[in-house]
Coordinates of C-alpha atoms in Angstrom, one line a residue:
M1 CA 51.3 20.2 64.8
D2 CA 53.0 17.7 67.3
D3 CA 53.1 18.7 70.9
D4 CA 56.0 16.8 72.2
I5 CA 58.2 19.2 74.2
I6 CA 61.3 18.3 72.1
G7 CA 59.8 16.9 68.8
P8 CA 57.4 14.4 67.4
G9 CA 57.6 11.1 69.4
V10 CA 61.2 12.0 71.1
S11 CA 60.5 12.9 74.5
G12 CA 56.8 11.4 75.2
I13 CA 56.2 14.4 77.1
S14 CA 53.3 16.9 76.1
N15 CA 53.6 20.5 76.1
P16 CA 51.4 21.8 78.9
D17 CA 47.8 23.1 78.5
G18 CA 47.4 21.0 75.4
L19 CA 49.8 23.4 73.1
R20 CA 50.8 22.3 69.9
N21 CA 54.4 23.4 68.8
I22 CA 52.8 25.8 66.2
D23 CA 50.4 27.5 68.7
F24 CA 52.8 30.5 69.0
D25 CA 51.5 33.9 68.8
V26 CA 54.1 35.9 66.7
L27 CA 57.3 35.3 64.5
E28 CA 60.1 37.7 64.4
I29 CA 60.6 38.6 60.8
G30 CA 62.6 41.6 60.9
N31 CA 65.9 41.7 63.4
G32 CA 68.3 44.4 63.3
P33 CA 69.9 45.7 59.9
N34 CA 70.3 41.9 58.7
I35 CA 68.5 42.2 55.2
P36 CA 69.5 38.6 54.1
G37 CA 68.2 37.2 57.3
Y38 CA 65.0 39.1 57.0
I39 CA 64.4 37.8 53.4
A40 CA 65.1 34.2 54.4
V41 CA 62.6 34.5 57.3
R42 CA 60.2 36.4 55.4
R43 CA 60.2 33.2 53.1
D44 CA 59.4 31.0 56.2
W45 CA 56.7 33.2 57.3
F46 CA 54.9 33.0 53.9
S47 CA 55.2 29.5 53.9
L48 CA 53.4 29.5 57.2
L49 CA 50.9 32.1 55.9
N50 CA 50.1 29.9 52.9
Q51 CA 49.0 27.4 55.4
T52 CA 46.7 29.3 57.6
D53 CA 43.1 28.3 57.9
F54 CA 42.2 29.7 61.0
R55 CA 40.6 26.3 61.9
T56 CA 43.6 24.1 62.6
I57 CA 46.6 26.3 61.7
P58 CA 46.8 29.6 63.3
F59 CA 47.6 33.0 61.9
I60 CA 51.0 33.8 63.1
A61 CA 51.9 37.5 63.3
G62 CA 55.0 39.0 62.1
T63 CA 57.2 41.6 64.2
G64 CA 60.2 43.7 63.9
V65 CA 62.7 44.1 66.6
S66 CA 66.2 45.6 67.1
D67 CA 67.5 42.7 69.1
S68 CA 69.8 45.2 70.9
H69 CA 71.4 42.9 73.8
R70 CA 74.5 45.3 74.1
V71 CA 75.0 49.0 74.7
T72 CA 77.7 48.8 71.7
M73 CA 77.8 47.2 67.9
E74 CA 73.8 47.3 68.1
S75 CA 71.3 50.0 67.3
A76 CA 68.3 49.9 69.5
G77 CA 65.0 50.9 67.6
Y78 CA 65.9 49.3 64.3
F79 CA 63.7 47.1 63.6
R80 CA 60.8 48.4 65.8
S81 CA 56.9 47.5 65.5
Y82 CA 54.3 50.0 65.7
V83 CA 51.3 48.4 67.2
G84 CA 47.7 49.9 66.1
R85 CA 44.7 50.4 68.3
S86 CA 46.5 50.8 71.4
G87 CA 46.8 54.3 72.1
D88 CA 49.8 56.9 71.8
D89 CA 50.1 57.6 75.6
P90 CA 52.2 55.2 77.3
A91 CA 50.3 56.3 80.7
T92 CA 47.1 55.0 79.7
L93 CA 48.3 52.0 77.8
D94 CA 46.5 48.7 78.4
A95 CA 48.7 45.7 78.5
S96 CA 46.1 43.3 77.8
T97 CA 44.8 45.2 74.9
F98 CA 48.5 45.5 73.6
N99 CA 49.2 42.0 73.8
H100 CA 46.2 41.2 72.1
N101 CA 46.5 43.6 69.3
I102 CA 50.0 42.2 68.7
A103 CA 48.8 38.4 68.6
A104 CA 46.0 39.7 66.0
G105 CA 48.7 41.2 63.8
D106 CA 47.5 44.8 64.2
L107 CA 50.9 46.0 63.6
M108 CA 53.7 47.2 61.2
A109 CA 57.4 46.8 61.4
T110 CA 60.0 48.8 60.1
T111 CA 63.6 50.6 60.2
G112 CA 62.1 54.0 59.1
P113 CA 59.1 53.8 56.4
F114 CA 55.9 54.2 58.0
I115 CA 53.2 52.0 56.0
E116 CA 49.5 52.3 56.4
F117 CA 47.5 49.8 54.7
W118 CA 43.7 48.5 54.6
I119 CA 41.5 46.8 51.9
D120 CA 37.8 48.3 51.2
E121 CA 35.2 46.7 49.2
S122 CA 32.0 48.0 47.4
G123 CA 29.8 47.1 50.2
G124 CA 31.3 49.5 52.6
S125 CA 33.4 47.1 54.6
R126 CA 36.9 47.7 55.5
A127 CA 39.8 45.4 57.0
G128 CA 43.0 46.4 58.6
L129 CA 46.1 44.6 59.4
G130 CA 45.6 41.1 60.8
Q131 CA 41.9 41.2 59.8
I132 CA 39.7 39.0 57.4
I133 CA 37.4 40.9 54.9
A134 CA 34.6 39.0 53.0
P135 CA 33.6 41.2 50.0
S136 CA 30.2 41.1 48.4
T137 CA 32.1 40.9 44.9
P138 CA 35.7 39.9 44.0
E139 CA 36.5 43.2 43.4
V140 CA 38.3 45.0 46.2
T141 CA 40.7 48.2 46.8
L142 CA 44.2 48.1 48.2
R143 CA 44.8 51.4 50.0
I144 CA 48.7 52.2 51.0
R145 CA 50.2 55.1 52.1
V146 CA 53.9 55.3 53.0
Q147 CA 55.6 58.1 54.9
A148 CA 59.1 58.7 55.7
T149 CA 61.3 61.2 57.4
N150 CA 63.5 63.5 55.2
W151 CA 66.8 61.7 55.7
L152 CA 65.3 58.3 54.7
P153 CA 64.7 57.4 51.0
V154 CA 62.0 55.0 49.9
E155 CA 62.6 53.6 46.4
E156 CA 59.8 50.8 46.3
V157 CA 56.6 49.8 47.4
R158 CA 55.9 46.2 46.9
V159 CA 52.8 44.2 47.3
Y160 CA 53.0 40.2 47.8
A161 CA 49.8 38.1 47.2
N162 CA 49.4 34.7 48.7
G163 CA 53.2 35.0 49.3
F164 CA 54.5 36.1 45.8
L165 CA 55.7 39.6 44.7
S166 CA 52.5 40.6 42.7
M167 CA 52.9 44.5 42.1
T168 CA 55.8 46.8 42.4
F169 CA 55.8 50.7 42.2
D170 CA 58.9 52.8 42.0
S171 CA 59.5 56.3 40.8
T172 CA 58.5 55.3 37.0
T173 CA 55.1 53.8 37.8
S174 CA 51.7 54.9 38.3
P175 CA 50.9 55.2 41.0
A176 CA 54.2 56.5 41.6
V177 CA 56.7 56.5 44.6
L178 CA 57.8 60.2 45.3
P179 CA 61.2 61.3 46.3
G180 CA 62.1 63.0 49.4
P181 CA 63.8 66.3 49.4
D182 CA 67.2 66.8 47.9
N183 CA 68.8 68.0 51.2
P184 CA 68.0 65.2 53.9
R185 CA 68.5 68.0 56.5
A186 CA 65.3 69.5 55.2
Q187 CA 62.9 70.5 57.8
G188 CA 60.0 70.8 56.0
R189 CA 56.9 68.4 55.9
G190 CA 56.1 69.0 52.2
Q191 CA 57.7 65.6 51.0
V192 CA 57.0 63.3 53.8
V193 CA 54.5 61.1 52.0
R194 CA 56.4 59.3 49.6
F195 CA 53.3 57.0 48.3
D196 CA 49.7 57.5 48.5
A197 CA 47.5 55.1 46.3
E198 CA 44.3 53.4 45.9
I199 CA 44.8 50.2 43.8
P200 CA 41.5 48.4 42.6
V201 CA 41.9 44.6 41.9
T202 CA 39.9 41.8 41.0
L203 CA 40.7 38.3 42.7
A204 CA 39.9 34.9 41.6
V205 CA 40.7 32.9 44.9
D206 CA 41.1 33.6 48.5
T207 CA 44.2 36.0 48.8
Y208 CA 46.2 37.8 51.8
F209 CA 48.2 40.9 50.9
V210 CA 51.3 41.9 52.5
V211 CA 52.9 45.1 51.7
E212 CA 56.7 46.4 51.9
A213 CA 58.4 49.7 51.4
G214 CA 61.7 51.0 51.5
A215 CA 65.1 50.0 49.6
K216 CA 65.0 47.8 46.6
L217 CA 66.1 44.3 47.7
S218 CA 67.7 43.1 44.2
P219 CA 70.5 43.2 44.3
L220 CA 71.0 43.4 47.9
P221 CA 70.9 47.1 49.1
T222 CA 73.6 49.2 50.9
P223 CA 72.9 51.6 53.6
P224 CA 72.0 55.3 52.0
D225 CA 75.1 57.5 52.9
F226 CA 73.2 60.0 55.3
A227 CA 71.1 57.3 56.9
N228 CA 74.3 55.4 57.8
M229 CA 75.6 58.3 59.3
I230 CA 72.8 58.4 61.8
V231 CA 72.5 54.7 62.4
P232 CA 75.2 52.3 61.0
D233 CA 74.3 49.7 58.5
L234 CA 70.7 51.2 58.5
V235 CA 68.6 49.9 55.3
P236 CA 65.1 51.7 55.1
L237 CA 62.6 48.7 55.1
G238 CA 59.1 48.2 56.4
F239 CA 56.5 45.5 56.3
T240 CA 53.0 45.0 57.4
N241 CA 51.2 42.2 58.5
P242 CA 48.6 40.7 56.2
I243 CA 45.0 41.2 55.4
F244 CA 43.0 38.3 54.3
V245 CA 40.4 38.4 51.8
D246 CA 37.8 35.6 52.1
L247 CA 35.8 35.8 48.7
A248 CA 33.1 33.3 49.5
G249 CA 32.6 34.4 53.3
D250 CA 33.3 30.7 54.4
G251 CA 36.6 31.0 55.8
F252 CA 39.9 31.8 54.2
D253 CA 41.0 29.0 52.1
P254 CA 44.6 29.1 52.1
P255 CA 46.9 28.2 48.8
G256 CA 49.0 25.7 50.7
L257 CA 52.3 24.5 49.7
P258 CA 54.9 24.5 47.7
V259 CA 55.1 28.3 47.7
M260 CA 57.6 30.7 46.8
A261 CA 58.6 29.2 43.6
S262 CA 61.3 31.5 41.5
V263 CA 59.6 34.2 39.6
K264 CA 61.9 36.0 37.0
G265 CA 61.1 38.5 34.3
S266 CA 57.8 37.5 32.6
E267 CA 57.4 34.0 34.1
P268 CA 53.7 33.4 35.0
L269 CA 52.7 33.5 38.7
P270 CA 51.0 30.8 39.8
A271 CA 47.1 31.1 39.6
F272 CA 46.7 31.5 43.3
A273 CA 48.9 34.4 43.3
R274 CA 47.7 36.4 40.3
V275 CA 45.9 39.6 40.9
Q276 CA 44.3 41.7 38.2
R277 CA 44.6 45.5 38.4
R278 CA 41.6 47.3 37.4
D279 CA 41.1 50.4 35.6
E280 CA 41.4 53.2 37.9
S281 CA 38.6 55.8 38.1
V282 CA 39.1 59.1 36.2
W283 CA 39.7 60.9 39.5
A284 CA 42.5 58.4 40.8
R285 CA 44.0 58.8 37.4
M286 CA 43.9 62.7 37.4
R287 CA 45.5 62.4 41.0
G288 CA 48.2 59.9 39.7
W289 CA 48.9 62.5 36.9
G290 CA 49.1 65.2 39.4
R291 CA 51.9 63.3 41.1
G292 CA 54.0 63.2 38.1
A293 CA 53.5 59.6 37.4
L294 CA 53.4 57.8 34.0
A295 CA 50.6 55.8 33.0
S296 CA 50.9 52.1 33.2
L297 CA 49.2 49.1 31.6
R298 CA 46.9 46.9 33.6
Q299 CA 48.5 44.0 33.9
W300 CA 48.9 40.2 35.3
G301 CA 51.9 38.8 36.9
A302 CA 54.9 40.5 38.6
A303 CA 56.4 43.8 38.1
V304 CA 60.1 43.4 39.1
A305 CA 62.5 46.0 38.7
G306 CA 65.2 45.1 36.4
D307 CA 66.1 41.3 35.3
E308 CA 67.1 40.0 38.7
Q309 CA 65.0 38.2 41.0
E310 CA 65.2 38.4 44.8
P311 CA 67.8 36.3 46.5

């Protein structure tokens, strides 16, 4: 919150234009194939998001980059960031619009899995990445769609609520994460969509959601064999920017610190991170059954694969 160019009270010289040291636009969350580094910086990012109030502490968007400074030993393009509402034709790219969309958090970063995420509410409103939605009731629906090329496995889809792991989906859950083709060299498009779900939830407090998809992170993953031949050390992993749910419509009320307490097994989540999954519609259940998913109970708290917590 200070504006000293070196640190609070160190130099006595303020940043130009009245900028505070927290007034930066984006934070590099994913950097190359370094998964432990990603987990550590994501934790820092969540601590900043948990203090975002849009009045005094800005929303800081997350990006992913390959950080490829050399032509050897570094693979360009993993991570990379996909910026929404900016068009697909480089010849018509408007730099101002592109920069605005990055600062607004309308982007998803990934080493392969492509995540689409938005939130709907019963009144017909919809919010996308980096946006705020003020629903007419505490009930909203998370809409998540994950695609991946045939040579990239997707093991899990994870939903974080106010910085805590809230829901985990894999091949055993309902809705289920679907496998890719047995042959990673397959050319067909039939198994590109790995997860496609509508998840109705009821919220008790203002909540932001971040979606992650790809490899399981506990224990730390190793690169899949076929992907590793194409891009050495590549671990499939993608994450979205948050969507903020403002229940009262009076401005997002952040949960604040401390955050990211250790949650393992059946330990309860803090009240501000609890998300109650509602019963799905008959049509949604039929779609889930059609995908070969197993029915799961509506639950509070974290659904974590195995007994190990993330490092």
